[in-house]
């Protein structure tokens, strides 16, 4: 039988599934909300095509960055409704004006997220803003393969592990530009669906739209925001206000297991271009503006350099070249994967015990942390009492 990537390394990219000529591999929930491949041993002919297509087993080539830019979209309206500096929107717009196809993540009505191909004449508005949940990349492999064969210009923006899967299947073609996002980790989509269903019961209203970085609150503030069918806000909180999904994401508690062993959280990239928030701006060299609403662009290949240079010359974006090491020193996700905290260890235990119940698992994590804190206070109590007595005696 073929040996696919283990649970600790499988990213859910689906390259193995689309490589199977017998359709004996399916991407399914593993029982605790994580989508992984399952092999039907009755139909498998052991051709091992799935193994050869897996970027976790046979990694793609990585590139060091040629250039680094601090940048933003010169369309201020687009920038104000985008995460960071709106560079992804600028790229989509630029490619579409050239008659090219764009690929990005779309949030569906059932709160699932898919990578979708947008034609040159179609709007890309649904690609905008961050989506902090697992997105299904394997639905577009066949369409993307057709476009590449036709010679159509295509830009694909996705997570680094998704880009690795696409490159493994499609190769490095002249007409496709791979762009990856600086990624902290991926929370299984089932957890998002559960959380929204829970909030709808608490609020007593149905949600029709979601934003992880609501423009109304400032995209740099990370408000988890739900809207009704009239686009009115019915819920909006951030981690510090008790927003559980946000807390679990930003504290690296709820990610897929492979995110803690990520092969792509490193200075070298497997894409033509890397974009994200510019953390650490001004720490290596003086800068006249701060990092809020500013994107980082890492140019990793000559093909990526050509695109960004054309956009700068066309005045589509403002871009200032920065030291190569500045974003790497400023953003730990460009140096190493997210680390496991004690909360993550507890979450692993409780998400299994509750059969994938996100809300229940997080409640148990919170309770365990409170117990730990209480134990620590009790343990330290004699020392505190002794110190108080000594202080009184000195007075």
CSV table of C-alpha atoms in Angstrom, one decimal:
chain,number,residue,atom,x,y,z
A,1,UNK,CA,0.0,0.0,0.0
A,2,UNK,CA,1.2,3.6,-0.6
A,3,UNK,CA,2.6,5.4,2.3
A,4,UNK,CA,1.2,9.0,2.4
A,5,UNK,CA,2.3,11.8,4.7
A,6,UNK,CA,1.6,11.1,8.3
A,7,UNK,CA,-0.8,13.1,10.5
A,8,UNK,CA,2.1,15.3,11.8
A,9,UNK,CA,3.0,16.4,8.2
A,10,UNK,CA,0.0,16.1,6.0
A,11,UNK,CA,-1.3,19.6,5.0
A,12,UNK,CA,-4.5,18.5,3.3
A,13,UNK,CA,-3.3,19.9,-0.1
A,14,UNK,CA,-5.0,17.1,-1.9
A,15,UNK,CA,-2.3,16.5,-4.5
A,16,UNK,CA,-2.4,12.8,-3.7
A,17,UNK,CA,-6.1,12.6,-4.4
A,18,UNK,CA,-6.0,14.3,-7.8
A,19,UNK,CA,-3.0,12.1,-8.8
A,20,UNK,CA,-5.0,8.9,-8.3
A,21,UNK,CA,-6.2,7.5,-11.6
A,22,UNK,CA,-8.5,5.1,-9.8
A,23,UNK,CA,-10.2,7.8,-7.6
A,24,UNK,CA,-9.5,5.7,-4.6
A,25,UNK,CA,-8.3,8.6,-2.4
A,26,UNK,CA,-10.8,10.9,-0.7
A,27,UNK,CA,-10.3,14.0,1.5
A,28,UNK,CA,-12.3,13.5,4.7
A,29,UNK,CA,-12.7,14.6,8.3
A,30,UNK,CA,-10.6,12.3,10.5
A,31,UNK,CA,-13.1,12.4,13.4
A,32,UNK,CA,-11.7,15.5,15.2
A,33,UNK,CA,-12.4,18.0,12.4
A,34,UNK,CA,-9.1,17.7,10.4
A,35,UNK,CA,-9.3,16.9,6.7
A,36,UNK,CA,-6.9,14.2,5.6
A,37,UNK,CA,-6.7,11.7,2.7
A,38,UNK,CA,-8.2,8.3,3.1
A,39,UNK,CA,-7.2,5.4,0.7
A,40,UNK,CA,-9.7,2.8,-0.4
A,41,UNK,CA,-7.5,-0.3,-0.2
A,42,UNK,CA,-10.0,-2.3,-2.3
A,43,UNK,CA,-9.5,-0.2,-5.4
A,44,UNK,CA,-5.9,0.9,-5.0
A,45,UNK,CA,-3.5,-0.6,-7.6
A,46,UNK,CA,-0.4,0.5,-5.7
A,47,UNK,CA,1.0,2.7,-8.6
A,48,UNK,CA,2.4,5.1,-5.9
A,49,UNK,CA,1.5,8.2,-8.0
A,50,UNK,CA,0.1,9.7,-4.8
A,51,UNK,CA,3.4,9.3,-3.0
A,52,UNK,CA,5.3,11.0,-5.9
A,53,UNK,CA,2.9,13.9,-5.9
A,54,UNK,CA,3.1,14.6,-2.1
A,55,UNK,CA,5.2,17.7,-1.3
A,56,UNK,CA,5.5,16.5,2.3
A,57,UNK,CA,7.2,13.4,1.2
A,58,UNK,CA,9.2,14.9,-1.7
A,59,UNK,CA,9.7,18.6,-1.0
A,60,UNK,CA,9.6,21.3,-3.7
A,61,UNK,CA,12.6,23.6,-4.4
A,62,UNK,CA,12.9,26.6,-2.1
A,63,UNK,CA,14.3,30.0,-3.1
A,64,UNK,CA,15.9,32.8,-1.0
A,65,UNK,CA,14.4,36.2,-1.6
A,66,UNK,CA,16.0,38.5,-4.2
A,67,UNK,CA,14.3,41.7,-3.0
A,68,UNK,CA,12.0,42.9,-0.2
A,69,UNK,CA,9.5,45.7,-0.4
A,70,UNK,CA,7.3,47.5,2.0
A,71,UNK,CA,4.2,48.2,-0.2
A,72,UNK,CA,0.6,49.2,-0.4
A,73,UNK,CA,-2.2,49.4,-3.0
A,74,UNK,CA,-2.4,52.9,-4.5
A,75,UNK,CA,-6.1,52.5,-4.8
A,76,UNK,CA,-7.0,53.8,-1.4
A,77,UNK,CA,-10.5,52.5,-1.5
A,78,UNK,CA,-9.3,49.0,-2.1
A,79,UNK,CA,-6.6,49.3,0.5
A,80,UNK,CA,-9.1,50.4,3.2
A,81,UNK,CA,-11.1,47.3,2.8
A,82,UNK,CA,-8.2,44.9,2.5
A,83,UNK,CA,-5.9,43.2,5.0
A,84,UNK,CA,-2.4,44.7,5.3
A,85,UNK,CA,-1.7,47.1,2.4
A,86,UNK,CA,-4.1,45.5,-0.1
A,87,UNK,CA,-1.3,44.1,-2.3
A,88,UNK,CA,-3.3,40.9,-3.1
A,89,UNK,CA,-6.1,43.1,-4.5
A,90,UNK,CA,-3.6,45.1,-6.5
A,91,UNK,CA,-2.2,41.9,-8.0
A,92,UNK,CA,-5.6,40.5,-8.9
A,93,UNK,CA,-6.6,43.8,-10.6
A,94,UNK,CA,-3.4,44.1,-12.5
A,95,UNK,CA,-3.6,40.5,-13.8
A,96,UNK,CA,-7.2,40.8,-14.8
A,97,UNK,CA,-6.5,44.0,-16.8
A,98,UNK,CA,-4.0,41.8,-18.7
A,99,UNK,CA,-6.7,39.3,-19.5
A,100,UNK,CA,-5.4,36.8,-16.9
A,101,UNK,CA,-7.1,34.5,-14.5
A,102,UNK,CA,-6.9,34.9,-10.7
A,103,UNK,CA,-7.2,32.3,-8.0
A,104,UNK,CA,-8.0,33.1,-4.4
A,105,UNK,CA,-10.0,31.9,-1.3
A,106,UNK,CA,-13.8,32.3,-1.2
A,107,UNK,CA,-15.9,32.0,1.9
A,108,UNK,CA,-19.1,30.1,1.1
A,109,UNK,CA,-22.6,30.4,2.6
A,110,UNK,CA,-22.0,27.4,4.8
A,111,UNK,CA,-18.7,28.9,6.1
A,112,UNK,CA,-16.5,26.5,4.2
A,113,UNK,CA,-13.7,28.1,2.2
A,114,UNK,CA,-12.5,27.0,-1.3
A,115,UNK,CA,-9.9,28.1,-3.7
A,116,UNK,CA,-11.7,29.4,-6.8
A,117,UNK,CA,-10.7,30.4,-10.3
A,118,UNK,CA,-12.0,33.8,-11.4
A,119,UNK,CA,-12.3,34.7,-15.1
A,120,UNK,CA,-10.8,38.0,-16.4
A,121,UNK,CA,-14.4,39.4,-16.7
A,122,UNK,CA,-15.4,38.4,-13.2
A,123,UNK,CA,-15.1,40.3,-9.9
A,124,UNK,CA,-12.6,39.1,-7.3
A,125,UNK,CA,-14.2,40.9,-4.4
A,126,UNK,CA,-14.8,37.7,-2.5
A,127,UNK,CA,-11.1,36.9,-2.5
A,128,UNK,CA,-10.4,40.0,-0.3
A,129,UNK,CA,-9.7,39.9,3.4
A,130,UNK,CA,-8.1,37.2,5.5
A,131,UNK,CA,-9.8,33.8,6.0
A,132,UNK,CA,-8.4,32.1,9.1
A,133,UNK,CA,-9.6,28.6,8.4
A,134,UNK,CA,-8.8,25.6,6.2
A,135,UNK,CA,-9.5,26.2,2.5
A,136,UNK,CA,-10.0,23.4,0.0
A,137,UNK,CA,-7.4,23.7,-2.8
A,138,UNK,CA,-8.1,20.4,-4.5
A,139,UNK,CA,-11.3,21.4,-6.3
A,140,UNK,CA,-9.5,23.5,-8.9
A,141,UNK,CA,-6.6,21.2,-10.0
A,142,UNK,CA,-8.3,20.1,-13.2
A,143,UNK,CA,-9.3,23.6,-14.2
A,144,UNK,CA,-5.9,25.0,-13.4
A,145,UNK,CA,-4.3,22.3,-15.5
A,146,UNK,CA,-6.5,23.2,-18.5
A,147,UNK,CA,-5.6,26.9,-18.2
A,148,UNK,CA,-1.9,26.1,-18.0
A,149,UNK,CA,-2.1,24.0,-21.1
A,150,UNK,CA,-4.0,26.7,-22.9
A,151,UNK,CA,-1.2,29.2,-22.1
A,152,UNK,CA,-3.5,31.5,-20.2
A,153,UNK,CA,-1.9,33.9,-17.7
A,154,UNK,CA,-2.7,32.7,-14.2
A,155,UNK,CA,-1.9,34.1,-10.8
A,156,UNK,CA,-2.5,31.8,-7.8
A,157,UNK,CA,-2.5,33.2,-4.2
A,158,UNK,CA,-2.6,30.6,-1.5
A,159,UNK,CA,-0.9,29.2,1.6
A,160,UNK,CA,2.7,28.0,1.2
A,161,UNK,CA,1.7,24.3,1.6
A,162,UNK,CA,-1.0,24.7,-1.1
A,163,UNK,CA,1.5,26.3,-3.4
A,164,UNK,CA,3.8,23.4,-2.9
A,165,UNK,CA,1.0,21.0,-3.8
A,166,UNK,CA,0.2,22.9,-7.0
A,167,UNK,CA,3.9,23.2,-8.0
A,168,UNK,CA,4.2,19.4,-7.5
A,169,UNK,CA,1.4,18.7,-9.9
A,170,UNK,CA,1.8,21.5,-12.4
A,171,UNK,CA,5.5,22.3,-12.3
A,172,UNK,CA,7.0,25.7,-12.8
A,173,UNK,CA,5.3,27.0,-16.0
A,174,UNK,CA,6.0,30.4,-17.5
A,175,UNK,CA,2.3,31.4,-17.6
A,176,UNK,CA,1.5,30.7,-13.9
A,177,UNK,CA,2.7,32.9,-11.0
A,178,UNK,CA,2.7,31.3,-7.6
A,179,UNK,CA,2.2,33.7,-4.7
A,180,UNK,CA,2.1,32.4,-1.1
A,181,UNK,CA,1.0,34.1,2.1
A,182,UNK,CA,3.0,34.4,5.3
A,183,UNK,CA,1.0,31.8,7.4
A,184,UNK,CA,0.8,31.3,11.1
A,185,UNK,CA,-1.2,28.1,10.9
A,186,UNK,CA,-4.6,26.7,9.7
A,187,UNK,CA,-7.6,26.0,11.9
A,188,UNK,CA,-9.8,23.2,10.7
A,189,UNK,CA,-13.0,24.5,9.0
A,190,UNK,CA,-15.3,22.4,11.2
A,191,UNK,CA,-14.2,24.5,14.2
A,192,UNK,CA,-15.3,27.7,12.5
A,193,UNK,CA,-18.6,26.2,11.5
A,194,UNK,CA,-19.2,25.1,15.1
A,195,UNK,CA,-18.3,28.5,16.5
A,196,UNK,CA,-20.6,30.4,14.3
A,197,UNK,CA,-23.5,28.0,15.0
A,198,UNK,CA,-22.8,28.5,18.8
A,199,UNK,CA,-22.7,32.3,18.4
A,200,UNK,CA,-26.0,32.3,16.4
A,201,UNK,CA,-27.7,30.5,19.3
A,202,UNK,CA,-26.3,33.0,21.8
A,203,UNK,CA,-27.1,36.0,19.8
A,204,UNK,CA,-30.5,34.7,18.6
A,205,UNK,CA,-29.8,35.8,15.0
A,206,UNK,CA,-28.6,34.1,11.8
A,207,UNK,CA,-25.3,35.3,10.4
A,208,UNK,CA,-24.9,35.9,6.7
A,209,UNK,CA,-21.4,37.3,6.5
A,210,UNK,CA,-18.2,37.0,8.4
A,211,UNK,CA,-15.0,39.1,8.6
A,212,UNK,CA,-11.9,38.1,10.5
A,213,UNK,CA,-10.5,41.6,10.2
A,214,UNK,CA,-13.5,43.9,10.0
A,215,UNK,CA,-12.8,47.1,8.0
A,216,UNK,CA,-15.2,49.0,10.4
A,217,UNK,CA,-12.9,48.1,13.3
A,218,UNK,CA,-9.7,48.6,11.5
A,219,UNK,CA,-8.1,45.6,9.7
A,220,UNK,CA,-5.1,45.7,12.0
A,221,UNK,CA,-7.3,45.0,15.1
A,222,UNK,CA,-8.5,41.5,14.2
A,223,UNK,CA,-12.1,41.7,15.2
A,224,UNK,CA,-14.1,38.5,14.5
A,225,UNK,CA,-17.3,40.1,13.1
A,226,UNK,CA,-20.7,38.6,12.0
A,227,UNK,CA,-23.3,40.5,10.0
A,228,UNK,CA,-27.0,40.0,9.3
A,229,UNK,CA,-28.5,40.0,5.8
A,230,UNK,CA,-28.6,43.8,5.8
A,231,UNK,CA,-24.9,44.0,6.4
A,232,UNK,CA,-25.4,45.2,10.0
A,233,UNK,CA,-23.0,44.0,12.6
A,234,UNK,CA,-24.6,41.5,15.1
A,235,UNK,CA,-21.4,40.4,16.8
A,236,UNK,CA,-17.9,41.8,16.9
A,237,UNK,CA,-15.2,40.9,19.4
A,238,UNK,CA,-11.4,40.4,19.5
A,239,UNK,CA,-9.4,37.9,21.5
A,240,UNK,CA,-9.0,40.2,24.5
A,241,UNK,CA,-12.8,40.5,24.8
A,242,UNK,CA,-13.3,36.8,25.0
A,243,UNK,CA,-13.6,35.8,21.4
A,244,UNK,CA,-12.8,32.1,21.6
A,245,UNK,CA,-12.1,31.3,17.9
A,246,UNK,CA,-9.9,34.3,17.6
A,247,UNK,CA,-8.1,33.4,20.8
A,248,UNK,CA,-7.5,29.9,19.7
A,249,UNK,CA,-6.2,31.0,16.3
A,250,UNK,CA,-3.9,33.8,17.4
A,251,UNK,CA,-2.6,31.9,20.4
A,252,UNK,CA,-1.7,28.9,18.1
A,253,UNK,CA,-4.0,26.6,19.9
A,254,UNK,CA,-6.3,25.2,17.3
A,255,UNK,CA,-4.2,24.6,14.2
A,256,UNK,CA,-3.8,21.4,12.2
A,257,UNK,CA,-1.0,19.2,13.6
A,258,UNK,CA,1.2,19.7,10.5
A,259,UNK,CA,1.3,23.5,11.2
A,260,UNK,CA,3.6,22.9,14.2
A,261,UNK,CA,6.0,21.0,12.0
A,262,UNK,CA,5.6,23.3,9.0
A,263,UNK,CA,8.2,22.9,6.3
A,264,UNK,CA,7.4,26.3,4.8
A,265,UNK,CA,7.8,28.6,7.8
A,266,UNK,CA,11.3,29.6,6.8
A,267,UNK,CA,13.1,32.4,5.0
A,268,UNK,CA,13.4,30.4,1.8
A,269,UNK,CA,10.1,30.1,-0.1
A,270,UNK,CA,8.6,27.8,-2.7
A,271,UNK,CA,6.7,30.6,-4.4
A,272,UNK,CA,7.6,33.3,-6.9
A,273,UNK,CA,6.3,36.0,-4.5
A,274,UNK,CA,5.5,36.0,-0.8
A,275,UNK,CA,3.1,38.6,0.7
A,276,UNK,CA,1.7,39.4,4.2
A,277,UNK,CA,1.7,41.9,7.0
A,278,UNK,CA,5.0,43.8,7.3
A,279,UNK,CA,6.0,42.9,10.9
A,280,UNK,CA,9.3,44.5,12.0
A,281,UNK,CA,9.2,47.4,9.5
A,282,UNK,CA,11.8,50.0,10.5
A,283,UNK,CA,13.7,47.7,12.9
A,284,UNK,CA,16.7,47.1,10.6
A,285,UNK,CA,16.6,50.4,8.7
A,286,UNK,CA,14.9,53.7,9.4
A,287,UNK,CA,11.4,54.1,8.0
A,288,UNK,CA,9.2,57.2,7.8
A,289,UNK,CA,5.9,55.2,8.3
A,290,UNK,CA,4.7,52.5,10.6
A,291,UNK,CA,3.8,48.9,9.8
A,292,UNK,CA,0.0,49.4,10.0
A,293,UNK,CA,-1.8,48.7,6.7
A,294,UNK,CA,1.6,48.0,5.0
A,295,UNK,CA,2.3,44.7,3.1
A,296,UNK,CA,5.6,42.9,2.9
A,297,UNK,CA,6.6,41.6,-0.6
A,298,UNK,CA,9.3,39.0,-0.8
A,299,UNK,CA,10.4,38.6,-4.4
A,300,UNK,CA,11.7,35.1,-4.7
A,301,UNK,CA,12.2,34.4,-8.5
A,302,UNK,CA,12.9,36.4,-11.7
A,303,UNK,CA,9.3,35.8,-12.7
A,304,UNK,CA,8.0,37.3,-9.5
A,305,UNK,CA,10.4,40.2,-9.9
A,306,UNK,CA,9.1,40.9,-13.4
A,307,UNK,CA,5.5,41.1,-12.1
A,308,UNK,CA,6.2,43.4,-9.1
A,309,UNK,CA,8.5,45.6,-11.2
A,310,UNK,CA,5.7,46.0,-13.8
A,311,UNK,CA,3.2,47.0,-11.1
A,312,UNK,CA,5.6,49.6,-9.6
A,313,UNK,CA,6.3,51.1,-13.0
A,314,UNK,CA,2.5,51.2,-13.7
A,315,UNK,CA,1.9,53.0,-10.4
A,316,UNK,CA,-0.5,50.3,-9.3
A,317,UNK,CA,1.4,50.0,-6.0
A,318,UNK,CA,3.7,52.1,-3.8
A,319,UNK,CA,6.8,49.9,-3.0
A,320,UNK,CA,9.9,50.9,-1.1
A,321,UNK,CA,12.8,48.4,-1.2
A,322,UNK,CA,13.9,47.3,2.3
A,323,UNK,CA,16.7,45.2,3.7
A,324,UNK,CA,16.4,41.5,2.9
A,325,UNK,CA,16.7,40.5,6.6
A,326,UNK,CA,14.2,43.0,8.0
A,327,UNK,CA,10.9,41.0,7.6
A,328,UNK,CA,12.6,37.8,8.5
A,329,UNK,CA,13.9,39.3,11.8
A,330,UNK,CA,10.5,40.9,12.4
A,331,UNK,CA,8.2,38.0,11.7
A,332,UNK,CA,8.9,34.7,13.5
A,333,UNK,CA,6.7,32.9,10.9
A,334,UNK,CA,9.4,33.6,8.3
A,335,UNK,CA,11.9,31.8,10.6
A,336,UNK,CA,10.1,28.8,12.2
A,337,UNK,CA,6.7,27.2,12.7
A,338,UNK,CA,4.3,28.2,15.5
A,339,UNK,CA,5.2,26.6,18.8
A,340,UNK,CA,3.0,24.4,20.9
A,341,UNK,CA,1.9,26.0,24.2
A,342,UNK,CA,0.5,24.2,27.2
A,343,UNK,CA,-2.9,25.3,26.0
A,344,UNK,CA,-2.3,23.5,22.7
A,345,UNK,CA,-1.3,20.3,24.5
A,346,UNK,CA,-4.5,20.4,26.5
A,347,UNK,CA,-6.5,21.2,23.4
A,348,UNK,CA,-5.1,18.1,21.7
A,349,UNK,CA,-6.3,16.0,24.6
A,350,UNK,CA,-9.8,17.6,24.9
A,351,UNK,CA,-10.6,17.8,21.1
A,352,UNK,CA,-10.1,14.0,21.0
A,353,UNK,CA,-12.1,13.4,24.1
A,354,UNK,CA,-15.0,15.5,22.8
A,355,UNK,CA,-14.9,13.9,19.3
A,356,UNK,CA,-14.0,17.2,17.7
A,357,UNK,CA,-16.3,19.5,19.7
A,358,UNK,CA,-14.4,22.8,19.4
A,359,UNK,CA,-16.4,24.8,22.0
A,360,UNK,CA,-16.4,22.0,24.6
A,361,UNK,CA,-12.6,21.5,24.1
A,362,UNK,CA,-11.9,25.2,24.5
A,363,UNK,CA,-14.0,25.4,27.7
A,364,UNK,CA,-12.0,22.5,29.1
A,365,UNK,CA,-8.8,24.1,28.1
A,366,UNK,CA,-9.8,27.3,29.9
A,367,UNK,CA,-10.9,25.4,33.0
A,368,UNK,CA,-7.6,23.5,33.1
A,369,UNK,CA,-5.6,26.7,32.8
A,370,UNK,CA,-7.5,28.3,35.7
A,371,UNK,CA,-6.8,25.2,37.8
A,372,UNK,CA,-3.1,25.4,37.0
A,373,UNK,CA,-3.1,29.1,37.9
A,374,UNK,CA,-4.8,28.4,41.2
A,375,UNK,CA,-2.4,25.6,42.0
A,376,UNK,CA,0.5,28.0,41.3
A,377,UNK,CA,-1.0,30.6,43.6
A,378,UNK,CA,-1.4,28.1,46.4
A,379,UNK,CA,2.1,26.9,45.9
A,380,UNK,CA,3.5,30.4,46.1
A,381,UNK,CA,1.3,31.4,49.1
A,382,UNK,CA,3.7,30.4,51.9
A,383,UNK,CA,6.5,32.4,50.3
A,384,UNK,CA,4.2,35.5,49.9
A,385,UNK,CA,3.1,35.3,53.5
A,386,UNK,CA,6.8,34.9,54.7
A,387,UNK,CA,7.8,38.0,52.6
A,388,UNK,CA,4.9,40.0,54.1
A,389,UNK,CA,6.0,39.1,57.6
A,390,UNK,CA,9.6,40.0,56.9
A,391,UNK,CA,8.5,43.3,55.5
A,392,UNK,CA,6.4,44.1,58.5
A,393,UNK,CA,9.4,43.2,60.8
A,394,UNK,CA,11.7,45.5,58.9
A,395,UNK,CA,9.3,48.4,59.3
